[in-house]
Coordinates of C-alpha atoms and ligand atoms in Angstrom, one line a residue:
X1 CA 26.7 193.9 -20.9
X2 CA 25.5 192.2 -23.6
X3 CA 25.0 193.6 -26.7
X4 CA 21.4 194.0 -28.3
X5 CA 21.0 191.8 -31.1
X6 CA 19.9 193.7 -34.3
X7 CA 18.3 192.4 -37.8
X8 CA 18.6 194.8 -40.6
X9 CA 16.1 194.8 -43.2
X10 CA 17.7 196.9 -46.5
X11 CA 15.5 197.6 -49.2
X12 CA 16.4 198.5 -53.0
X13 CA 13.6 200.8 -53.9
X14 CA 14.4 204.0 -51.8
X15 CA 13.0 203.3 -48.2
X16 CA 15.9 203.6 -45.5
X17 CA 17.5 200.4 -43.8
X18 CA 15.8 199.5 -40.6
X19 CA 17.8 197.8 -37.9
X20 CA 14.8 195.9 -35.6
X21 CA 16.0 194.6 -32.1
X22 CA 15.8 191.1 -31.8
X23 CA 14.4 189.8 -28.4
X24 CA 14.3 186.6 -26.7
X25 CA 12.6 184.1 -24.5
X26 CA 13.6 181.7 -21.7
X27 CA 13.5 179.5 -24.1
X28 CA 12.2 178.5 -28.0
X29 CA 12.5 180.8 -30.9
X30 CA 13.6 184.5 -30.4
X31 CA 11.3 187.0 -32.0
X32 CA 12.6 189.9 -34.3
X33 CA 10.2 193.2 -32.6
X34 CA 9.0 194.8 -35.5
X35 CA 6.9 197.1 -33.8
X36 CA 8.6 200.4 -35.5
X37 CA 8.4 199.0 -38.7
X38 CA 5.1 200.9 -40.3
X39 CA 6.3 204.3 -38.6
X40 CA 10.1 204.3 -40.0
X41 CA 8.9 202.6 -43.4
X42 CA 5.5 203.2 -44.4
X43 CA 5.4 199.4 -45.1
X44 CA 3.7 196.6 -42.8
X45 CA 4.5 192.8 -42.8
X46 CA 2.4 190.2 -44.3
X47 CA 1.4 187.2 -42.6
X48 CA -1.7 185.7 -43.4
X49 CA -2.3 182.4 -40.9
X50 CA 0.2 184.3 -38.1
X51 CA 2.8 181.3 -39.8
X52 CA 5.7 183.7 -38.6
X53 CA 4.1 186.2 -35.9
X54 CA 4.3 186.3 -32.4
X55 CA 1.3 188.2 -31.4
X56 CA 2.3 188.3 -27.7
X57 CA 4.1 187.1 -24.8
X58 CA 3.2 184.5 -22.6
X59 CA 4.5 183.0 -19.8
X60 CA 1.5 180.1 -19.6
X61 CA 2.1 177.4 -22.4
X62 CA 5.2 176.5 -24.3
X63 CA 5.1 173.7 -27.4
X64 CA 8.3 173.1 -28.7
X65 CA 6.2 171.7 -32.0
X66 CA 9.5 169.7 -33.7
X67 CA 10.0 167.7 -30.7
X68 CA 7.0 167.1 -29.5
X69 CA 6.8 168.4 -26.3
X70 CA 4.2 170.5 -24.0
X71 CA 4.9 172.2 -21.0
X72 CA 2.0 174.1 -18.9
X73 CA 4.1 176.3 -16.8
X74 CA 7.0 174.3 -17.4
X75 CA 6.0 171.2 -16.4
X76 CA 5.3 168.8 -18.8
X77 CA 2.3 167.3 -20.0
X78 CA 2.7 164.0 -19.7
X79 CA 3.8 164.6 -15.6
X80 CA 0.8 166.8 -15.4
X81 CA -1.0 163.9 -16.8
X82 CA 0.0 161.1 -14.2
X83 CA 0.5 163.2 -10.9
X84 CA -2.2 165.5 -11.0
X85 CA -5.8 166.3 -11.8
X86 CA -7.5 168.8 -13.5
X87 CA -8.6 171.7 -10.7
X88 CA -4.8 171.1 -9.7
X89 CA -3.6 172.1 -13.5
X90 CA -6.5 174.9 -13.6
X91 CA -5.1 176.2 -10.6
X92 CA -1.3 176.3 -12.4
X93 CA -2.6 177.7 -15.1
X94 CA -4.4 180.8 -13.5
X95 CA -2.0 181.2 -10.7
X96 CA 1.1 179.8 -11.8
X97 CA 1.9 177.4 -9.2
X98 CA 0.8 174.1 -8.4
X99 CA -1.4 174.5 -5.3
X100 CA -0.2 172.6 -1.9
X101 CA -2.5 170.4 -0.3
X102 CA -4.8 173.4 1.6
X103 CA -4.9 175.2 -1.0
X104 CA -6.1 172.3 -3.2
X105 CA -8.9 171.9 -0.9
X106 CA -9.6 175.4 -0.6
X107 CA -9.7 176.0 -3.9
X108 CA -12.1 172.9 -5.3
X109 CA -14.2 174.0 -2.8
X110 CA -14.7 177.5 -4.2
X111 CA -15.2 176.1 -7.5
X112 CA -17.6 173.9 -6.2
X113 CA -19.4 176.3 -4.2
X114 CA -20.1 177.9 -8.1
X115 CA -21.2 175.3 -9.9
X116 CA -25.1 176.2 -10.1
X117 CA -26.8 178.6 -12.7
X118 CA -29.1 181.2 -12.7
X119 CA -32.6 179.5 -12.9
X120 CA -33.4 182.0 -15.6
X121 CA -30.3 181.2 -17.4
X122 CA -31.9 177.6 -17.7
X123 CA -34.8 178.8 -19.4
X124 CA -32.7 179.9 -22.1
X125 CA -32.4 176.3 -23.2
X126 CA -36.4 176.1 -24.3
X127 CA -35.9 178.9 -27.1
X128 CA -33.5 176.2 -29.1
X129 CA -34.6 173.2 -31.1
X130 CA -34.0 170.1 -29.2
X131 CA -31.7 168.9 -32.1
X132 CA -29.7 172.2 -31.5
X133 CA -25.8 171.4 -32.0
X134 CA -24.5 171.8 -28.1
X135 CA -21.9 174.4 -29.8
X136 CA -24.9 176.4 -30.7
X137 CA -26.1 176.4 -27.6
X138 CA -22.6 177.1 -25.6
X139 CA -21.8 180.1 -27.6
X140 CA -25.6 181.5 -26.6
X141 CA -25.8 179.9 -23.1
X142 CA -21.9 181.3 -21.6
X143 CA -22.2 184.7 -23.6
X144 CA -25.6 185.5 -22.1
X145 CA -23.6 184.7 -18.7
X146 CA -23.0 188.7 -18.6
X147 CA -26.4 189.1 -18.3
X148 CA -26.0 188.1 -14.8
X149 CA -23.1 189.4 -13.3
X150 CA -23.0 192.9 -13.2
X151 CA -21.3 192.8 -10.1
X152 CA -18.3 191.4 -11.9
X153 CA -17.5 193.2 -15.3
X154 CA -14.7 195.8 -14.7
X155 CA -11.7 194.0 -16.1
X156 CA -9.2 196.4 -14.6
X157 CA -10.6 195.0 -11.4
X158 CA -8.5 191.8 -10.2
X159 CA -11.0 190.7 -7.9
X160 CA -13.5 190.5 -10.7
X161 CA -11.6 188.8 -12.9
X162 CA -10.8 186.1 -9.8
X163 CA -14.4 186.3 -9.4
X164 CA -15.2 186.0 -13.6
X165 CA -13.0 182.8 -13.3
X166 CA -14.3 180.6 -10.8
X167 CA -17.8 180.9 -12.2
X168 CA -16.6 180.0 -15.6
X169 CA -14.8 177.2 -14.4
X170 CA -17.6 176.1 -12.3
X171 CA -20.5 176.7 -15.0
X172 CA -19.5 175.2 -18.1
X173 CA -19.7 172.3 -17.1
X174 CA -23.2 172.7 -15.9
X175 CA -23.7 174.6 -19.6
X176 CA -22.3 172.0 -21.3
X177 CA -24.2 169.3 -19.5
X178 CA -27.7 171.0 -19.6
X179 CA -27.1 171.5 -23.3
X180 CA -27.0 167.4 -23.6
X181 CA -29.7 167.0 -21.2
X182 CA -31.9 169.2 -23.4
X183 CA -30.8 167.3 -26.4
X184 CA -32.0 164.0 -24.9
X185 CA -35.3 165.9 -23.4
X186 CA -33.9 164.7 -20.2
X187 CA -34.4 167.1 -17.1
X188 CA -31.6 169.1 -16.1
X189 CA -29.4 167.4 -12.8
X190 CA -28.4 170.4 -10.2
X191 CA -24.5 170.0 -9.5
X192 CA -23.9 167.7 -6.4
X193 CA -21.2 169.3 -3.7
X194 CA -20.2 165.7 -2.7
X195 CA -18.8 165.0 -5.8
X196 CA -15.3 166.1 -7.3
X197 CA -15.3 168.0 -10.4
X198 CA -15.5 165.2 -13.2
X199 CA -17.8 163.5 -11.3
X200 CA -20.4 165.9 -11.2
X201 CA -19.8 166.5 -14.5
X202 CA -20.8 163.0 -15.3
X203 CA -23.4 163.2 -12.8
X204 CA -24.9 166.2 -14.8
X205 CA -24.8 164.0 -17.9
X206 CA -25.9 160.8 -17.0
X207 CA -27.5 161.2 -14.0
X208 CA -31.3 161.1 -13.7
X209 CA -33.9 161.5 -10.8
X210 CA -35.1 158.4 -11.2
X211 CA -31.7 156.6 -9.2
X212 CA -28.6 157.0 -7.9
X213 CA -25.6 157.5 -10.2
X214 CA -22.1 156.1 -9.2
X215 CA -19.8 157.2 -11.8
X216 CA -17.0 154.8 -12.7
X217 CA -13.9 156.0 -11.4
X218 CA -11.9 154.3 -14.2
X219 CA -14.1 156.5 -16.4
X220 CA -13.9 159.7 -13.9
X221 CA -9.9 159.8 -14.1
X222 CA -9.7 158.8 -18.1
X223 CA -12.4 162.5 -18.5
X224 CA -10.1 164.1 -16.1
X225 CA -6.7 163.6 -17.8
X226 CA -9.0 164.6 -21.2
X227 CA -9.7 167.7 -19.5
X228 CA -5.9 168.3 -18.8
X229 CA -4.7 167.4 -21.9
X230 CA -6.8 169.9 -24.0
X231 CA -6.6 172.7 -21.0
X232 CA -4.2 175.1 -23.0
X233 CA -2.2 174.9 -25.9
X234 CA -0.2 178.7 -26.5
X235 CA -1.7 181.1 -29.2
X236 CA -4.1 178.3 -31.0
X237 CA -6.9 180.0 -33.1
X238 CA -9.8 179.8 -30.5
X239 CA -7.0 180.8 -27.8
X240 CA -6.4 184.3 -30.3
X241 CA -9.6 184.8 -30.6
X242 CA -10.2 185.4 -26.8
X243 CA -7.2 187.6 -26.5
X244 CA -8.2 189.8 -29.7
X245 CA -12.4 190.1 -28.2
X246 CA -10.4 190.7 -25.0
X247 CA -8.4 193.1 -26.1
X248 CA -11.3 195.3 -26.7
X249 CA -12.5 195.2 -23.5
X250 CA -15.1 192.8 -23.5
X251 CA -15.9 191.2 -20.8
X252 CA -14.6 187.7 -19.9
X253 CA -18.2 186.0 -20.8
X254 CA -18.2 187.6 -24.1
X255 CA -14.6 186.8 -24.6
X256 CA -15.0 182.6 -23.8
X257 CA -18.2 183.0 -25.7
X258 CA -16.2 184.2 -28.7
X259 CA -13.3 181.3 -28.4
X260 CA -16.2 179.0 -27.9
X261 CA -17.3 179.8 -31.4
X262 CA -14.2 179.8 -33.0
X263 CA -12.9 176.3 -31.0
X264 CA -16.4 174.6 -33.4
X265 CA -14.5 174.5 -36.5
X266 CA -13.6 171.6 -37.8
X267 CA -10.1 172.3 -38.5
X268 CA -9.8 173.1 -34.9
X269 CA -11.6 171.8 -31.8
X270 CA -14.7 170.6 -34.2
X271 CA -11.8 168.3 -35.5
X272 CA -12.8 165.4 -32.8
X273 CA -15.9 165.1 -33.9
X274 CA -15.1 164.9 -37.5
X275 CA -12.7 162.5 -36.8
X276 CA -15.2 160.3 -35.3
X277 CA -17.7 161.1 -38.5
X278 CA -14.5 160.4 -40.5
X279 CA -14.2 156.8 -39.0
X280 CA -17.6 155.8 -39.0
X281 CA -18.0 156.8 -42.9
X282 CA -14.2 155.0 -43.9
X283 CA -16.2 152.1 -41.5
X284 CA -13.5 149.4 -42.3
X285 CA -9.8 148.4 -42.7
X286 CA -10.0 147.7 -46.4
X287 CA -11.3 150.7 -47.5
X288 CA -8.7 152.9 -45.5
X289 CA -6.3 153.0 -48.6
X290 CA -9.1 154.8 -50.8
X291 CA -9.3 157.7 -48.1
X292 CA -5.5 157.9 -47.7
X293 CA -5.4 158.3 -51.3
X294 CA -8.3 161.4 -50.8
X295 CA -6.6 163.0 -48.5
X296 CA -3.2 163.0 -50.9
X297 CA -5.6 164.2 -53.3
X298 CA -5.2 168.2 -54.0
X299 CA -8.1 168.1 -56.3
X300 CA -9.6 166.4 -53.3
X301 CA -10.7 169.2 -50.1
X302 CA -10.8 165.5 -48.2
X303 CA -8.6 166.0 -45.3
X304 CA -7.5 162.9 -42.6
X305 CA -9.4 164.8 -39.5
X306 CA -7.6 164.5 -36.3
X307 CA -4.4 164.5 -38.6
X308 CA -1.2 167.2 -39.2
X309 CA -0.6 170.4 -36.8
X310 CA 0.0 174.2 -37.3
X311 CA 3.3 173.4 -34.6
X312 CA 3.6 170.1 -33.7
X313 CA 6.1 168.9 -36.7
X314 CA 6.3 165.5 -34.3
X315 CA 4.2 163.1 -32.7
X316 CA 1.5 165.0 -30.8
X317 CA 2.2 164.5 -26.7
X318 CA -1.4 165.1 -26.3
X319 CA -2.0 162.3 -29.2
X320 CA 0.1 159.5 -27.4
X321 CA -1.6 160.3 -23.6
X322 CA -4.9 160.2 -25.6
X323 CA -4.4 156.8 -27.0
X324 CA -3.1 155.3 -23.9
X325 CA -6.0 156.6 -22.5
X326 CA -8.2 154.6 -24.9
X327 CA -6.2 151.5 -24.0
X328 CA -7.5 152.5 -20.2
X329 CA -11.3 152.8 -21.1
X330 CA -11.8 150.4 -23.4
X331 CA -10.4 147.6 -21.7
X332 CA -12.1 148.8 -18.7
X333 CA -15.4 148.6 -20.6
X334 CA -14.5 144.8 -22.2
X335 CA -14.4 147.0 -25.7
X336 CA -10.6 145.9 -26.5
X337 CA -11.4 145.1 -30.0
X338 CA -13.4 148.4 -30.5
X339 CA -14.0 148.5 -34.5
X340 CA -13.1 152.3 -34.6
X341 CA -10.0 152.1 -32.3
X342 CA -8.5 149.1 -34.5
X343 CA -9.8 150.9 -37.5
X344 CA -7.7 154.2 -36.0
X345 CA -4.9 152.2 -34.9
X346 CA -4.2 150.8 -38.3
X347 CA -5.0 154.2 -40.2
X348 CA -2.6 155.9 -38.0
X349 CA 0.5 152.5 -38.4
X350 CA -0.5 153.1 -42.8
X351 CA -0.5 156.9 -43.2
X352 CA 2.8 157.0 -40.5
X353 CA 4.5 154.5 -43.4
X354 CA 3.1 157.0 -46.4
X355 CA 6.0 159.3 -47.6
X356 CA 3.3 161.8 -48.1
X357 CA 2.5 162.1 -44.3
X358 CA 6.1 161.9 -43.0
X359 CA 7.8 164.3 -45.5
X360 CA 4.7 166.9 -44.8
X361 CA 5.5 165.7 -40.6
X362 CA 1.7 164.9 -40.9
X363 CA 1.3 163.2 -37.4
X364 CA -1.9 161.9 -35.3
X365 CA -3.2 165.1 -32.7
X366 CA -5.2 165.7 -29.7
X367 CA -8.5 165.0 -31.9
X368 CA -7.3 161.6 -33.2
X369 CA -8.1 159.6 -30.4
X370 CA -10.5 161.7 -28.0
X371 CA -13.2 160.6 -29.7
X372 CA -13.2 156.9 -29.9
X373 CA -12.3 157.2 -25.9
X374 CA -15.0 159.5 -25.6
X375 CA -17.6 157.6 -27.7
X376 CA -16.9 154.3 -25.6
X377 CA -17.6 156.4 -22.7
X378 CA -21.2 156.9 -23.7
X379 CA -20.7 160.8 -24.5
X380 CA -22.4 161.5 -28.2
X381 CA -19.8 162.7 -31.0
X382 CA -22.0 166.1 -30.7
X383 CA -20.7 166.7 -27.4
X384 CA -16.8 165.9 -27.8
X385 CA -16.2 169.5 -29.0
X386 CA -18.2 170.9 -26.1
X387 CA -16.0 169.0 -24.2
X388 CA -13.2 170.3 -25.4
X389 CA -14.1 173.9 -24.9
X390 CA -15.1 173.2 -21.6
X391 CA -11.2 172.0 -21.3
X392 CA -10.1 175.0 -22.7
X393 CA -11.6 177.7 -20.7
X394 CA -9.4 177.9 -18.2
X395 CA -6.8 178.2 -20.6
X396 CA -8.4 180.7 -22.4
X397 CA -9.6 182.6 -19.0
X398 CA -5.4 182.4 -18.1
X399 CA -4.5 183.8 -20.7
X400 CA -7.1 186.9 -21.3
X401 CA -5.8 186.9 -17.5
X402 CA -2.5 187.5 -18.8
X403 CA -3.2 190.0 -21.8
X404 CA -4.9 192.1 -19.9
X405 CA -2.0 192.5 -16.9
X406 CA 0.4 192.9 -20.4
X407 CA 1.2 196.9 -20.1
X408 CA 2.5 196.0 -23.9
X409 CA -0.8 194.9 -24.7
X410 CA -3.0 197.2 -27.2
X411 CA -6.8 196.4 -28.9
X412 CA -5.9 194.3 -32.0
X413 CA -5.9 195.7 -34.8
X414 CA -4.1 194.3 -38.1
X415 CA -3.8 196.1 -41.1
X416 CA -3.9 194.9 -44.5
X417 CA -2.6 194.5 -48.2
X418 CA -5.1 196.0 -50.3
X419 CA -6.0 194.6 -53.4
X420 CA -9.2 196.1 -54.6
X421 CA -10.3 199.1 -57.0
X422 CA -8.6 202.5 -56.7
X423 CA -10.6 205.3 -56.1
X424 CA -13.3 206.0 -58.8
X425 CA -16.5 208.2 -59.1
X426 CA -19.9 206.8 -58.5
X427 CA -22.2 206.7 -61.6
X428 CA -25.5 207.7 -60.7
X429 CA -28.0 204.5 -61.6
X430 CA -29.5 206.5 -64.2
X431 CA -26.9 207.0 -66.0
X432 CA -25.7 203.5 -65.6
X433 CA -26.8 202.1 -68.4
Ligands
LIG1 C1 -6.4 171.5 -32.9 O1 -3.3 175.4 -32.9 C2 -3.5 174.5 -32.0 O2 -2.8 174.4 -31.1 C3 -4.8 173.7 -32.1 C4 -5.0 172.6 -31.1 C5 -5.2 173.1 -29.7 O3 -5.0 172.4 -28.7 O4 -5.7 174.3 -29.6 O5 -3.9 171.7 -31.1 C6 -6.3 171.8 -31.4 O6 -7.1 172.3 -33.5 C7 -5.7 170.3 -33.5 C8 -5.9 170.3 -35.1 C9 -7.2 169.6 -35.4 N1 -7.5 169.8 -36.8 C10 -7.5 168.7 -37.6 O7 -7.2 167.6 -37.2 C11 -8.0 169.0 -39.0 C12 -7.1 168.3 -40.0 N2 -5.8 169.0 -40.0 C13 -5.6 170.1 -40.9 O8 -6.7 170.7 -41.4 C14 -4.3 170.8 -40.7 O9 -3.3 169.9 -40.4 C15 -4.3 171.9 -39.6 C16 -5.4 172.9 -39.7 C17 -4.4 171.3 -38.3 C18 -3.0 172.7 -39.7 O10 -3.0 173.3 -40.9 P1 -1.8 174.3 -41.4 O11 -0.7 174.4 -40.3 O12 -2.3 175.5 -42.0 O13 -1.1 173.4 -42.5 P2 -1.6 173.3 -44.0 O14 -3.1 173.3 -44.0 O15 -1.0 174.4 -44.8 O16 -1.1 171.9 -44.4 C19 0.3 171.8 -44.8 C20 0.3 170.7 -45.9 C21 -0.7 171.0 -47.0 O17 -0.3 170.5 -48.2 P3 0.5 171.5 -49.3 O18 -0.4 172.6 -49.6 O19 1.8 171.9 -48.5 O20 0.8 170.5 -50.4 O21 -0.1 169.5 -45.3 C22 -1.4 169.1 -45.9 C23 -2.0 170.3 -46.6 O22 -2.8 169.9 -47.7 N3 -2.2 168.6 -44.8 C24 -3.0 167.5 -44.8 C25 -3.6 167.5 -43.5 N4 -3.1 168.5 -42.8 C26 -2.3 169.2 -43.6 N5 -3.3 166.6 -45.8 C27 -4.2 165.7 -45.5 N6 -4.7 165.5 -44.3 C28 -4.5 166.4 -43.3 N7 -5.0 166.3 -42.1

């Protein structure tokens, strides 16, 4: 019987030692459960950032950040990557398991079978600007999805929440296309059946009604291992904020809606784009020194976007898949000697040999390179965070999946230090002076 591992927390103004039980995972670090804490104490911890919390356990994603490495239900990423494709990772995700070969099929054409939206959910897209950021319109578009399934909203119900995530899987990408096709002033393209995933997602985008379009397959399996590669990735901020909507009892459309919206920031999923904007505005090698210098700078708020990770104290896995897969595309396309992807290339060899990157373990991540490969794909820099999230919601579908089958799970609610005026009397204004 092994014994329970204990920490002890001793304090020296009064408040009685507290032995917390220490518990532990299959694997990465163990987690001191601190859970009795404010009831035996009176005190609560302080973590600002969640730099030292565990706000759950999961059984989906590990990142083991100091050596770089990614494992979707323990298989790693860059396997994932080269054997399968991304309805077979969805599929692992949600479920758990790989699926065999019927099941595959079965199960792409489910998805498929969901791919179409309301016809008054498209009218939605006529009350934005045409210049509306295809973020804006995501967040709107996928929360008002709960307008339509009524049929589909008790959480505690496993067969709507199966239900809930097949048409999220199969409508975001319709969402997310529409939204570019209403950017352009293009007509929307319906969802073919005869097509696999990517490639009607392409379709959707690029297609018109004017002529057939045959997406290149080089180009269809570059997207697809995108999609993999950004499908989940543990407790992330957008990934949190899912499980805290969720943990209200929202329902799943609200919930994606609400990661959607917090994936946009630029120090998260928005970082792509900004990379991209970062690139075009440093424009050439010579004047890469100057903006490693900014981003050194703390009187500077200039950061190097696509640069430095909350976990990964290593080289990103996701980074070095991403760049291969630029290598892929862009010779595919003749672009080899892509300005931006030498420009990246040789940012990423200079800050890599700057003491200031390497003793902070400042290293390239997913967003360094998705965007040149995206760009040279013909997808605007507007849509590469769209692209993202649409990457991410089965990952953030899994794991509301899996908070909400957590019987430890409760509605989030942290607590806080206060800092602000004690109580005090109100002055009435005519006597304030
Ligand atoms: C994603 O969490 C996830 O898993 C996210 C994600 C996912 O798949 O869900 O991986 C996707 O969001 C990737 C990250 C994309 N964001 C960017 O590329 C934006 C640029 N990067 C940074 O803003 C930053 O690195 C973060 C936000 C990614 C991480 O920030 P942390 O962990 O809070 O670290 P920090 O801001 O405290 O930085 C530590 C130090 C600081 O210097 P000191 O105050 O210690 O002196 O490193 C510096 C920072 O100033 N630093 C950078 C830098 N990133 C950190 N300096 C220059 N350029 C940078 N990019």
């Amino acid at each position: 019987m092994t014994q329970q591992r204990t920490a002890t927390i001793n304090f020296n103004d009064g408040t009685p030692t507290l032995e917390l039980p220490i518990l532990a995972g299959t694997v990465g670090p163990d987690v001191v459960d601190i859970r009795p804490l404010y009831g035996k104490t009176g005190k609560f911890t302080y973590d600002p950032g969640f730099m030292s919390t565990a706000s759950c356990k999961s059984a989906i994603t590990y990142i083991d950040g100091d050596n770089g490495i990614l494992l979707y239900r323990g298989y790693p990423i860059e396997q994932l990557a080269q054997h399968c494709d991304f309805l077979e990772v969805c599929h692992l995700l949600l479920k758990g398991e790989l699926p065999k070969a019927a099941e595959k099929k079965e199960w792409d054409d489910r998805i498929r079978k969901h791919t179409m939206v309301h016809e008054q959910l498209a009218r939605f897209y006529s009350g934005f600007r045409r210049d509306a950021h295809p973020m804006a319109v995501m967040v709107g578009v996928v929360g008002a999805l709960s307008a339509f399934y009524h049929d589909s909203t008790d959480i505690n119900d496993p067969e709507h929440r199966e239900i809930s995530a097949i048409r999220l899987l199969a409508k975001v990408p319709t969402i997310a296309a529409m939204s570019y096709k209403y950017n352009v002033g293009q007509p929307f393209m319906h969802p073919r059946n005869s097509l696999n995933y990517v490639e009607n997602f392409l379709h959707m985008m690029f297609g018109t009604p004017c002529e057939e379009y045959r997406p290149n397959p080089v180009l269809v399996r570059a997207l697809d291992r995108i999609l993999i590669l950004h499908a989940d990735h543990e407790q992330n901020a957008s990934t949190s904020t899912v499980r805290l909507a969720g943990s209200s009892g929202a329902n799943p459309f609200a919930c994606i809606a609400a990661g959607i919206a917090c994936l946009w920031g630029p120090a998260h999923g928005g970082a792509n784009e900004a990379c991209l904007t970062m690139l075009e505005e440093i424009g050439d090698v010579s004047r890469i020194g100057q903006y490693i210098a900014r981003a050194k700078d703390k009187n500077d708020g200039f950061r190097l976007m696509g640069f430095g990770h909350r976990v990964y104290k290593h080289y990103d896995p996701r980074a070095k898949l991403m760049r291969e897969t630029c290598h892929e595309v862009l010779a595919e396309l003749g672009l080899q000697n892509d300005r931006l992807f030498k420009l990246a290339m040789e940012l990423e060899r200079i800050a890599l040999e700057d003491d200031y990157f390497v003793d902070k373990k400042l290293y390239p991540n997913v967003d360094f390179y998705s965007g040149i490969v995206q760009r040279a794909m013909g997808i605007p820099t507007s849509m590469f965070t769209a692209i993202f999230a649409l990457a991410r919601t089965v990952g953030w579908v899994a794991q509301w999946n899996e908070m909400i089958s957590d019987p430890e799970q409760k509605i989030g609610r942290p607590r806080q230090l206060f800092t602000g005026s004690p109580e005090r009397n109100v002055v009435p204004i005519a006597r304030r002076g």
